[in-house]
Amino acid sequence: MKLTAMALHPSFHRDAFARESLPPEDQWPVFEFTLPALRLSDPFNCGQRLLDDALAEIAPDKPAIFYDGAVWNYADLAAQTNRLCHVLTQELGVIPGNRVLLRGANSPLMFAAWLAVMKTGAIAVSTMPMLRAHELKQITDKAEIAVAICADDLTGELEAILATSPLRRIVRYGGATKELETLMAGMPDQFRAVPTSQDDVCLIAFTSGTTGEPKATMHFHRDVLAMCETFAKHMVPADRNAIFTGTPSIAFTFGLGGLLVFPLYFRAAIALPDGSTPAALAQTIQRYRATHVFTSPTAYKAMTTRTGEFDFSSLNVCVSAGEALAKAISDGWFAATGLRLIDGIGGTEMIHIFISATAAQIRPGATGKPVPGYTAQLFDPDFRPMDGAATGRLGVRGPTGCRYLSDPRQRDYVVNGWNMTGDIYRRDEDGYYWFVARADDMIVSSGYNIAGPEIEAVLTQHPDVEECAVIGWPDPERGQIVKAVVVPRPGVVAGPEFIKILQDYVKQVLAPYKYPRAIEFRAALPKTTTGKLLRSALRAK
Ligand code: 3UK
């Protein structure tokens, strides 16, 4: 079933910027709406569905967000969200279709602000707290954003661009000024959600991009429901008693789903750690007896070594995404907690996870199978589909897909209607998908195709290796050689002997042609704002 731009439901937006910035119809991916739960009628507002409908179903004093020893129940969350709606519409003059920049760490007020942007029919542009003026300017320029809600301690970088960007007004919360809180205090606690079309853009998510200008992906009100009806509903068993926690910011759609949208969809509760470190997460799991956790493979690895210090017995469902989950991390977590990590590959372009497996079906080391609602396919370098067991470029389609805001790179991501994620995957005889590498990270040495992550997985199992990245390094004879950039454990003497030890270690486990001929030591590795290894920054210029 193909849905083209022509078939979009009429927009309810008064500011037509988003609809007018959608990619040309012939560059759209194919959309598949096989799930009956995703056949919606207009108007449809995801904020209303997630929050207002919840209040009609559950007791208003049911806890919604636990944070810093306090709790907001559903009535509190609704009241604060509604006051924020009035601030947005009355004080800031926001009209449906306007973009609103959100800048701050995950917090109850930040979550209410996101919901308020949904309910007013505006468009949320959530940003990572660590972004600086330069990156914030790229975002406000591209999405033409006039209004920002910003944590008091993070305003400096935004104020710096007031004169040179479309940004006109910054409202601060927290800190000494509490400007937003003061405005909210005078507002009514009721607000009727503004009618929007299911096909109206409600969020613009910027990719954490490894190179060049960031890409802006546009998602509709129905896409927010789609991540619930696909991944959450089928792969994340949960009920109203669940308590969700995790580290990713809601500026990363992995965090938006796991920490805000899914818990509300299940009418469950959220427990927010104070900070995004594994230690803060472990404390939050123990303190609030969290049942569901969403975080990165690295954080699970770090928490595995501390299972003796913390009580994780409340945990039920643990989701890992953002980067490949090494089998050793999955096995380590299982040995320590008795729980299998649910791995899932998602993408900002797809909004959330499209390949994963339920706990009962997990094959440790594999990502899983297409999530109900999605279709996956592998392609050879000439874009011919590959059948059966094969290794190739991953393409996906389903109820969500890539729509970049005015960006020529739309043609690279969507090929023949398939969303091409940029990953190389292997599919086994049983249809399970195994991550191989990002296509850009494949190393070709003396005619062999070598996947960096395979060697990284071996090296990181060495007790004296903290972290590592494996890249191709130019070589006159072999084209490229395998090079490992290694962060040694504290106290390890990183010299020629250690190099030899690591090389022999890899040769014992993998075919010898894959061993790293060059090894460099560093104190830390470059990462993107979402914590992904930035291999491109390590390659030869
Ligand atoms: C890589 C994975 C192996 C892969 C994301 C869950 O990561 C998310 O979105 P991004 O746009 O990056 C997408 C790319 O990251 N990747 C993500 N998960 C896995 N590789 N195994 C995995 N489990 O290269 C993919 O193309 O930052 C993840 C939900 C929402 C997201 N936005």
Coordinates of C-alpha atoms and ligand atoms in Angstrom, one line a residue:
M1 CA 0.0 0.0 0.0
K2 CA 1.6 3.2 -1.1
L3 CA 0.9 6.6 0.4
T4 CA 2.1 9.6 -1.5
A5 CA 2.2 13.2 -0.5
M6 CA -0.9 13.7 -2.6
A7 CA -2.8 11.4 -0.3
L8 CA -2.0 13.4 2.9
H9 CA -4.9 14.5 4.9
P10 CA -5.4 18.3 4.8
S11 CA -3.2 20.1 7.3
F12 CA -4.7 21.9 10.3
H13 CA -1.6 24.0 10.7
R14 CA -1.9 27.8 10.4
D15 CA 1.8 28.1 9.7
A16 CA 2.4 25.9 6.6
F17 CA 6.2 25.8 6.9
A18 CA 6.5 22.1 7.7
R19 CA 4.0 20.9 5.1
E20 CA 5.7 23.1 2.5
S21 CA 9.2 21.7 3.4
L22 CA 8.4 18.0 2.9
P23 CA 10.4 16.3 0.3
P24 CA 9.0 16.0 -3.2
E25 CA 6.5 13.2 -3.6
D26 CA 8.7 11.1 -5.9
Q27 CA 11.4 11.0 -3.2
W28 CA 9.2 9.6 -0.5
P29 CA 9.7 6.1 0.9
V30 CA 6.9 3.6 0.6
F31 CA 4.7 3.6 3.6
E32 CA 3.0 0.4 4.8
F33 CA -0.1 0.6 7.0
T34 CA -0.8 -3.0 7.7
L35 CA -1.6 -2.5 11.4
P36 CA -5.3 -1.7 11.9
A37 CA -4.4 0.3 15.0
L38 CA -2.7 2.8 12.7
R39 CA -5.7 3.5 10.5
L40 CA -6.7 6.8 12.2
S41 CA -9.3 9.4 11.4
D42 CA -8.7 13.1 11.5
P43 CA -8.3 15.2 13.6
F44 CA -5.7 13.3 15.5
N45 CA -3.4 14.9 18.1
C46 CA -0.8 12.6 19.7
G47 CA -0.5 14.8 22.8
Q48 CA -4.2 14.3 23.4
R49 CA -4.0 10.6 22.8
L50 CA -1.0 10.2 25.2
L51 CA -2.1 12.5 28.0
D52 CA -5.7 13.6 27.9
D53 CA -7.0 10.2 27.0
A54 CA -4.9 8.7 29.8
L55 CA -6.7 10.9 32.4
A56 CA -10.0 9.6 31.2
E57 CA -8.9 6.0 31.8
I58 CA -6.9 6.1 35.1
A59 CA -7.1 7.6 38.6
P60 CA -5.7 11.2 38.4
D61 CA -3.5 10.5 41.4
K62 CA -1.7 7.6 39.7
P63 CA 2.0 8.5 39.7
A64 CA 3.3 9.7 36.3
I65 CA 6.9 10.9 36.9
F66 CA 9.2 10.2 39.8
Y67 CA 12.1 12.7 40.0
D68 CA 14.5 13.7 42.7
G69 CA 12.5 12.3 45.6
A70 CA 9.3 14.0 44.3
V71 CA 6.4 12.7 42.3
W72 CA 4.1 14.2 39.7
N73 CA 0.8 12.3 39.3
Y74 CA -1.1 12.2 36.1
A75 CA -3.3 15.2 37.2
D76 CA -0.1 17.2 38.0
L77 CA 1.4 16.4 34.7
A78 CA -1.8 17.4 32.9
A79 CA -2.2 20.6 34.8
Q80 CA 1.4 21.7 34.2
T81 CA 1.2 20.7 30.6
N82 CA -2.0 22.8 30.2
R83 CA -0.5 25.8 31.9
L84 CA 2.4 25.5 29.5
C85 CA -0.1 25.4 26.6
H86 CA -1.4 28.8 27.7
V87 CA 2.1 30.2 28.1
L88 CA 2.9 29.0 24.6
T89 CA -0.3 30.3 22.9
Q90 CA -1.0 33.5 25.0
E91 CA 2.4 34.7 26.2
L92 CA 4.6 33.5 23.3
G93 CA 2.0 33.8 20.5
V94 CA 2.7 30.2 19.2
I95 CA 0.2 29.1 16.5
P96 CA -0.3 25.6 15.1
G97 CA 2.7 24.7 12.9
N98 CA 5.2 27.0 14.6
R99 CA 8.4 25.4 15.8
V100 CA 9.4 25.5 19.4
L101 CA 12.9 24.7 20.5
L102 CA 13.3 22.8 23.7
R103 CA 16.7 22.8 25.5
G104 CA 17.3 21.1 28.8
A105 CA 18.0 17.7 30.4
N106 CA 15.2 15.2 30.9
S107 CA 13.0 16.6 33.7
P108 CA 9.3 16.7 34.5
L109 CA 9.0 20.2 33.3
M110 CA 10.8 19.4 30.0
F111 CA 8.4 16.5 29.5
A112 CA 5.4 18.7 30.1
A113 CA 6.8 21.2 27.7
W114 CA 7.1 18.6 25.0
L115 CA 3.5 17.5 25.6
A116 CA 2.3 21.1 25.6
V117 CA 3.9 21.6 22.2
M118 CA 2.0 18.6 20.9
K119 CA -1.3 19.8 22.4
T120 CA -1.0 23.3 20.9
G121 CA -0.5 21.8 17.5
A122 CA 3.0 23.3 17.3
I123 CA 6.2 21.4 16.4
A124 CA 8.8 20.3 19.0
V125 CA 12.5 20.6 18.2
S126 CA 14.2 19.0 21.2
T127 CA 17.9 19.6 21.4
M128 CA 20.8 17.9 23.2
P129 CA 22.0 19.9 26.3
M130 CA 25.6 19.7 25.2
L131 CA 25.0 21.5 21.9
R132 CA 26.8 24.9 21.5
A133 CA 25.8 28.2 19.8
H134 CA 27.1 27.1 16.4
E135 CA 25.0 23.9 16.3
L136 CA 22.0 25.6 17.8
K137 CA 22.2 28.3 15.1
Q138 CA 22.2 25.6 12.4
I139 CA 19.0 24.1 14.0
T140 CA 17.1 27.4 14.4
D141 CA 18.1 28.5 10.9
K142 CA 17.0 25.3 9.3
A143 CA 13.8 24.8 11.2
E144 CA 13.1 28.6 11.3
I145 CA 12.5 28.6 15.0
A146 CA 11.5 31.9 16.8
V147 CA 10.7 30.6 20.3
A148 CA 12.8 28.5 22.8
I149 CA 12.1 27.1 26.2
C150 CA 15.5 26.6 27.9
A151 CA 16.9 25.5 31.2
D152 CA 18.3 28.5 33.0
D153 CA 21.9 27.1 33.2
L154 CA 21.9 26.4 29.4
T155 CA 20.7 29.8 28.1
G156 CA 24.2 31.3 27.3
E157 CA 24.7 29.3 24.1
L158 CA 21.2 30.3 22.9
E159 CA 21.4 34.0 23.8
A160 CA 24.6 34.1 21.7
I161 CA 22.5 33.5 18.6
L162 CA 19.6 35.8 19.3
A163 CA 20.9 38.5 17.0
T164 CA 22.0 36.3 14.1
S165 CA 19.2 33.7 13.9
P166 CA 15.4 33.6 13.5
L167 CA 15.2 33.1 17.3
R168 CA 13.3 35.9 19.0
R169 CA 12.4 34.8 22.5
I170 CA 13.9 32.5 25.1
V171 CA 11.9 31.6 28.1
R172 CA 14.0 30.2 31.0
Y173 CA 13.0 27.7 33.6
G174 CA 14.7 26.5 36.8
G175 CA 17.7 28.4 38.2
A176 CA 17.2 31.7 40.0
T177 CA 14.8 33.4 37.5
K178 CA 12.1 30.7 37.2
E179 CA 10.6 32.9 34.4
L180 CA 8.6 30.0 32.9
E181 CA 7.3 28.9 36.3
T182 CA 6.1 32.4 37.1
L183 CA 4.3 32.7 33.8
M184 CA 2.7 29.2 34.3
A185 CA 1.5 30.1 37.8
G186 CA -1.0 32.6 36.4
M187 CA -2.4 30.3 33.8
P188 CA -5.5 28.0 34.0
D189 CA -4.8 24.3 34.4
Q190 CA -7.2 23.2 31.6
F191 CA -6.5 23.4 27.9
R192 CA -8.4 21.7 25.1
A193 CA -5.9 20.1 22.6
V194 CA -5.8 21.9 19.3
P195 CA -7.1 19.7 16.5
T196 CA -4.3 18.6 14.1
S197 CA -4.2 16.2 11.2
Q198 CA -2.6 12.8 11.7
D199 CA -0.4 13.9 8.8
D200 CA 0.7 17.2 10.4
V201 CA 4.4 17.4 11.4
C202 CA 4.6 17.4 15.3
L203 CA 8.4 17.0 15.7
I204 CA 11.5 17.7 13.9
A205 CA 14.4 15.5 15.1
F206 CA 17.9 16.4 14.1
T207 CA 20.3 13.5 13.5
S208 CA 23.3 13.3 15.7
G209 CA 25.2 13.4 12.4
T210 CA 28.8 12.2 12.1
T211 CA 29.8 14.7 9.4
G212 CA 28.5 17.8 7.8
E213 CA 25.3 19.8 8.3
P214 CA 22.8 18.0 10.6
K215 CA 19.8 16.5 8.9
A216 CA 16.3 17.4 10.1
T217 CA 13.8 14.5 10.0
M218 CA 10.1 15.4 10.2
H219 CA 7.6 13.2 11.9
F220 CA 3.8 13.4 12.0
H221 CA 1.3 13.0 14.9
R222 CA 0.6 9.5 13.6
D223 CA 4.3 8.5 13.6
V224 CA 4.4 9.1 17.4
L225 CA 1.5 6.6 17.8
A226 CA 3.2 4.3 15.2
M227 CA 6.3 3.7 17.4
C228 CA 3.9 2.7 20.2
E229 CA 1.8 0.3 18.1
T230 CA 4.9 -1.4 16.5
F231 CA 8.0 -1.7 18.8
A232 CA 6.4 -0.8 22.2
K233 CA 3.3 -2.9 21.8
H234 CA 5.0 -6.0 20.3
M235 CA 8.4 -6.1 21.9
V236 CA 8.1 -4.4 25.2
P237 CA 5.6 -6.1 27.5
A238 CA 4.2 -3.5 29.9
D239 CA 1.2 -2.6 31.9
R240 CA 0.0 0.3 34.1
N241 CA 2.2 -0.8 37.0
A242 CA 5.4 -0.5 34.9
I243 CA 8.1 2.0 35.9
F244 CA 10.2 3.1 32.9
T245 CA 13.7 4.6 33.3
G246 CA 16.8 5.2 31.3
T247 CA 19.4 7.7 30.2
P248 CA 18.8 9.0 26.6
S249 CA 17.6 12.6 26.2
I250 CA 14.2 13.1 24.6
A251 CA 16.2 15.0 21.9
F252 CA 17.2 11.5 20.8
T253 CA 14.1 9.7 19.6
F254 CA 15.3 6.5 21.4
G255 CA 14.8 8.5 24.6
L256 CA 11.6 10.2 23.5
G257 CA 10.0 6.8 23.0
G258 CA 11.5 4.9 26.0
L259 CA 11.2 7.6 28.6
L260 CA 8.2 9.7 27.6
V261 CA 5.9 8.3 24.9
F262 CA 5.9 4.6 25.8
P263 CA 5.3 5.0 29.5
L264 CA 2.3 7.3 28.7
Y265 CA 1.0 5.0 26.0
F266 CA 0.9 2.2 28.6
R267 CA -0.5 4.6 31.3
A268 CA 2.6 3.6 33.3
A269 CA 5.1 5.7 35.3
I270 CA 8.5 7.3 34.6
A271 CA 11.5 7.4 37.0
L272 CA 14.1 10.0 35.9
P273 CA 17.7 9.6 36.9
D274 CA 19.5 12.8 38.0
G275 CA 22.0 12.8 35.2
S276 CA 22.9 10.4 32.5
T277 CA 25.7 8.3 34.0
P278 CA 25.4 4.6 34.5
A279 CA 25.7 5.1 38.3
A280 CA 22.8 7.6 38.3
L281 CA 20.8 5.1 36.3
A282 CA 21.6 2.2 38.7
Q283 CA 20.6 4.3 41.7
T284 CA 17.3 5.2 40.0
I285 CA 16.5 1.6 39.2
Q286 CA 17.1 0.7 42.9
R287 CA 15.4 3.7 44.4
Y288 CA 12.1 3.6 42.4
R289 CA 12.1 -0.2 41.8
A290 CA 12.1 0.4 38.0
T291 CA 10.8 -2.4 35.8
H292 CA 11.8 -1.1 32.3
V293 CA 15.1 0.4 31.3
F294 CA 16.2 2.0 28.1
T295 CA 19.9 2.7 27.6
S296 CA 23.0 2.1 25.5
P297 CA 25.2 -1.1 25.3
T298 CA 28.0 0.9 27.1
A299 CA 25.8 1.7 30.0
Y300 CA 24.7 -1.9 30.4
K301 CA 28.4 -2.9 30.3
A302 CA 29.2 -0.4 33.0
M303 CA 26.2 -1.5 35.2
T304 CA 27.1 -5.2 34.8
T305 CA 30.2 -4.7 36.9
R306 CA 28.1 -3.1 39.7
T307 CA 25.2 -5.5 40.0
G308 CA 26.6 -6.5 43.5
E309 CA 26.3 -2.9 44.7
F310 CA 22.7 -2.2 43.6
D311 CA 19.4 -4.0 43.8
F312 CA 18.2 -4.7 40.2
S313 CA 15.6 -7.3 41.2
S314 CA 12.6 -5.0 40.1
L315 CA 13.8 -5.1 36.5
N316 CA 11.8 -6.9 33.9
V317 CA 12.5 -5.5 30.5
C318 CA 15.9 -4.0 29.4
V319 CA 16.2 -2.4 26.0
S320 CA 19.5 -1.7 24.3
A321 CA 19.8 0.5 21.2
G322 CA 21.9 3.2 19.4
E323 CA 24.9 1.0 18.8
A324 CA 25.6 -2.7 18.1
L325 CA 25.1 -4.8 21.3
A326 CA 28.2 -7.1 21.6
K327 CA 27.2 -10.7 22.5
A328 CA 29.7 -10.4 25.4
I329 CA 27.7 -7.5 26.9
S330 CA 24.4 -9.3 26.5
D331 CA 25.8 -12.5 28.1
G332 CA 27.4 -10.5 30.9
W333 CA 24.1 -8.8 31.8
F334 CA 22.3 -12.1 31.6
A335 CA 24.8 -13.8 33.9
A336 CA 24.4 -10.9 36.4
T337 CA 20.6 -10.3 36.3
G338 CA 19.0 -13.3 34.6
L339 CA 17.5 -11.0 32.0
R340 CA 18.2 -11.0 28.3
L341 CA 18.8 -7.5 26.8
I342 CA 16.3 -6.7 24.1
D343 CA 18.4 -5.3 21.3
G344 CA 16.8 -3.1 18.7
I345 CA 18.1 -1.1 15.7
G346 CA 16.3 2.2 15.2
G347 CA 17.0 5.4 13.5
T348 CA 16.1 9.1 13.7
E349 CA 14.7 8.8 10.1
M350 CA 12.4 5.9 11.2
I351 CA 11.6 7.6 14.6
H352 CA 12.2 4.4 16.6
I353 CA 13.1 0.7 16.5
F354 CA 12.3 -1.5 13.4
I355 CA 14.2 -4.7 14.0
S356 CA 14.2 -6.4 17.4
A357 CA 13.1 -9.5 19.3
T358 CA 10.9 -10.3 22.3
A359 CA 12.7 -11.7 25.3
A360 CA 11.6 -15.2 24.5
Q361 CA 12.9 -15.1 20.9
I362 CA 16.2 -13.4 21.4
R363 CA 19.3 -14.9 19.7
P364 CA 22.2 -13.3 21.6
G365 CA 24.4 -11.5 19.1
A366 CA 21.6 -10.9 16.6
T367 CA 19.4 -7.8 16.6
G368 CA 16.3 -9.8 15.7
K369 CA 13.6 -9.8 13.1
P370 CA 11.5 -7.0 11.6
V371 CA 9.1 -5.5 14.2
P372 CA 5.4 -6.1 13.3
G373 CA 4.4 -3.4 10.9
Y374 CA 7.9 -3.2 9.2
T375 CA 9.5 -5.1 6.3
A376 CA 13.2 -5.4 6.0
Q377 CA 15.3 -6.3 2.9
L378 CA 18.9 -6.7 2.0
F379 CA 20.4 -5.3 -1.2
D380 CA 23.6 -5.9 -3.1
P381 CA 25.8 -3.0 -4.2
D382 CA 23.6 -2.6 -7.4
F383 CA 20.4 -2.4 -5.3
R384 CA 19.2 -5.8 -6.3
P385 CA 17.2 -7.5 -3.5
M386 CA 19.0 -10.5 -2.0
D387 CA 17.0 -13.6 -0.9
G388 CA 17.5 -16.1 1.9
A389 CA 20.7 -16.1 3.9
A390 CA 22.8 -13.1 2.7
T391 CA 24.8 -10.1 3.7
G392 CA 24.0 -6.8 2.2
R393 CA 22.8 -3.2 2.7
L394 CA 19.7 -2.9 5.0
G395 CA 16.6 -1.4 3.6
V396 CA 13.3 -1.0 5.6
R397 CA 9.8 0.2 5.2
G398 CA 6.8 0.4 7.4
P399 CA 4.3 3.0 8.9
T400 CA 7.2 5.5 9.5
G401 CA 10.0 6.6 7.2
C402 CA 12.4 9.3 6.1
R403 CA 11.3 12.8 5.3
Y404 CA 14.1 15.3 5.5
L405 CA 13.4 18.9 5.8
S406 CA 14.5 20.5 2.4
D407 CA 17.5 18.3 2.0
P408 CA 19.1 16.8 -1.1
R409 CA 20.3 13.9 0.9
Q410 CA 16.7 12.5 0.9
R411 CA 17.8 10.8 -2.4
D412 CA 20.6 9.0 -0.7
Y413 CA 18.5 7.7 2.2
V414 CA 15.4 6.6 0.2
V415 CA 16.2 4.4 -2.8
N416 CA 13.3 2.8 -4.8
G417 CA 11.0 3.4 -1.9
W418 CA 13.2 1.7 0.7
N419 CA 14.7 3.6 3.7
M420 CA 18.4 2.7 3.4
T421 CA 19.9 2.9 6.9
G422 CA 23.5 2.8 5.9
D423 CA 24.1 -0.4 7.7
I424 CA 25.4 -3.8 6.4
Y425 CA 23.5 -6.6 7.9
R426 CA 23.6 -10.4 7.6
R427 CA 20.4 -12.4 7.5
D428 CA 20.6 -16.0 8.7
E429 CA 18.5 -19.0 7.4
D430 CA 15.9 -18.3 10.1
G431 CA 15.4 -14.7 9.1
Y432 CA 17.3 -13.2 12.0
Y433 CA 19.3 -10.0 11.2
W434 CA 22.9 -9.7 12.5
F435 CA 24.6 -6.3 12.5
V436 CA 27.9 -6.4 10.5
A437 CA 29.0 -2.7 10.3
R438 CA 28.0 0.7 9.0
A439 CA 28.7 0.6 5.3
D440 CA 31.1 3.5 5.7
D441 CA 33.0 1.5 8.3
M442 CA 33.8 -1.6 6.2
I443 CA 37.5 -2.0 5.7
V444 CA 38.9 -3.4 2.5
S445 CA 42.4 -4.9 3.0
S446 CA 44.1 -6.9 0.3
G447 CA 40.8 -7.6 -1.2
Y448 CA 39.2 -8.9 2.0
N449 CA 36.1 -7.1 3.4
I450 CA 36.6 -6.7 7.1
A451 CA 34.0 -5.3 9.6
G452 CA 35.5 -3.1 12.2
P453 CA 32.9 -3.9 14.9
E454 CA 33.8 -7.6 14.8
I455 CA 37.3 -6.8 15.8
E456 CA 36.2 -4.2 18.4
A457 CA 34.0 -6.8 20.0
V458 CA 37.0 -9.1 20.5
L459 CA 39.4 -6.4 21.7
T460 CA 37.0 -5.0 24.2
Q461 CA 36.8 -8.5 25.8
H462 CA 40.5 -8.2 26.7
P463 CA 40.6 -7.3 30.4
D464 CA 43.2 -4.5 29.9
V465 CA 41.1 -2.7 27.2
E466 CA 38.6 -0.1 28.3
E467 CA 37.3 0.9 24.9
C468 CA 38.4 0.7 21.3
A469 CA 37.6 1.7 17.7
V470 CA 38.7 -0.2 14.6
I471 CA 39.1 1.6 11.3
G472 CA 40.7 1.2 7.9
W473 CA 44.0 3.0 7.5
P474 CA 45.5 3.9 4.1
D475 CA 48.3 1.5 3.0
P476 CA 50.2 1.6 -0.3
E477 CA 50.3 -2.2 -0.6
R478 CA 47.1 -3.5 0.8
G479 CA 44.8 -0.5 0.0
Q480 CA 43.9 -0.3 3.7
I481 CA 45.1 -2.0 6.8
V482 CA 43.2 -2.7 10.0
K483 CA 44.0 -0.2 12.7
A484 CA 42.8 -0.3 16.3
V485 CA 42.6 2.8 18.4
V486 CA 42.6 1.5 22.0
V487 CA 41.8 3.1 25.3
P488 CA 43.7 1.0 27.9
R489 CA 42.4 0.3 31.4
P490 CA 43.9 2.7 33.9
G491 CA 47.3 1.5 35.1
V492 CA 48.1 -0.5 32.0
V493 CA 51.5 0.2 30.4
A494 CA 50.6 0.9 26.8
G495 CA 53.8 0.1 24.8
P496 CA 55.1 -2.3 22.1
E497 CA 54.6 -5.3 24.3
F498 CA 50.9 -4.5 24.9
I499 CA 50.5 -4.1 21.1
K500 CA 51.9 -7.6 20.5
I501 CA 49.6 -9.0 23.3
L502 CA 46.5 -7.5 21.7
Q503 CA 47.5 -8.6 18.2
D504 CA 48.0 -12.2 19.3
Y505 CA 44.7 -12.0 21.3
V506 CA 42.8 -11.1 18.1
K507 CA 44.6 -13.8 16.0
Q508 CA 43.5 -16.5 18.5
V509 CA 39.8 -15.6 18.1
L510 CA 39.5 -14.4 14.5
A511 CA 41.0 -15.3 11.1
P512 CA 44.5 -13.9 11.3
Y513 CA 44.0 -11.6 8.3
K514 CA 41.7 -9.5 10.5
Y515 CA 44.2 -8.7 13.2
P516 CA 45.1 -5.0 13.7
R517 CA 48.4 -4.3 12.0
A518 CA 48.5 -0.9 13.6
I519 CA 47.5 0.0 17.1
E520 CA 47.3 3.5 18.6
F521 CA 46.6 4.3 22.2
R522 CA 44.5 7.2 23.4
A523 CA 43.0 8.4 26.6
A524 CA 39.4 8.7 25.1
L525 CA 37.5 8.1 21.9
P526 CA 35.5 10.7 20.0
K527 CA 31.7 10.3 20.4
T528 CA 28.6 11.8 18.9
T529 CA 26.1 13.6 21.1
T530 CA 24.1 10.4 21.3
G531 CA 27.2 8.5 22.5
K532 CA 28.0 6.7 19.3
L533 CA 31.6 6.0 18.4
L534 CA 32.7 8.6 15.9
R535 CA 35.0 6.5 13.7
S536 CA 35.2 9.1 11.0
A537 CA 37.1 11.4 13.3
L538 CA 39.8 8.8 13.7
R539 CA 40.4 8.2 9.9
A540 CA 43.2 9.7 8.0
K541 CA 42.3 13.1 6.6
Ligands
3UK1 C1 23.0 2.4 14.5 C2 22.5 0.3 15.7 C3 23.4 -1.9 15.6 C4 22.8 2.0 13.1 C5 17.9 5.1 17.4 C6 16.7 3.4 18.6 O1 20.3 5.0 17.0 C7 19.2 5.6 16.7 O2 19.1 6.5 15.7 P1 20.3 7.3 15.0 O3 19.7 8.1 13.9 O4 21.3 6.2 14.4 C8 20.9 5.1 13.6 C9 22.0 4.2 13.3 O5 22.6 3.8 14.6 N1 22.3 1.6 15.4 C10 21.2 1.9 16.2 N2 20.8 0.9 16.9 C11 21.6 -0.2 16.6 N3 23.4 -0.6 15.2 N4 22.6 -2.3 16.5 C12 21.6 -1.5 17.1 N5 20.8 -2.0 18.0 O6 24.0 2.3 12.3 C13 21.6 2.9 12.7 O7 21.5 3.0 11.3 O8 21.1 8.1 16.0 C14 17.9 3.9 18.0 C15 15.6 4.2 18.6 C16 15.6 5.5 18.0 C17 16.8 5.9 17.4 N6 16.8 7.2 16.8

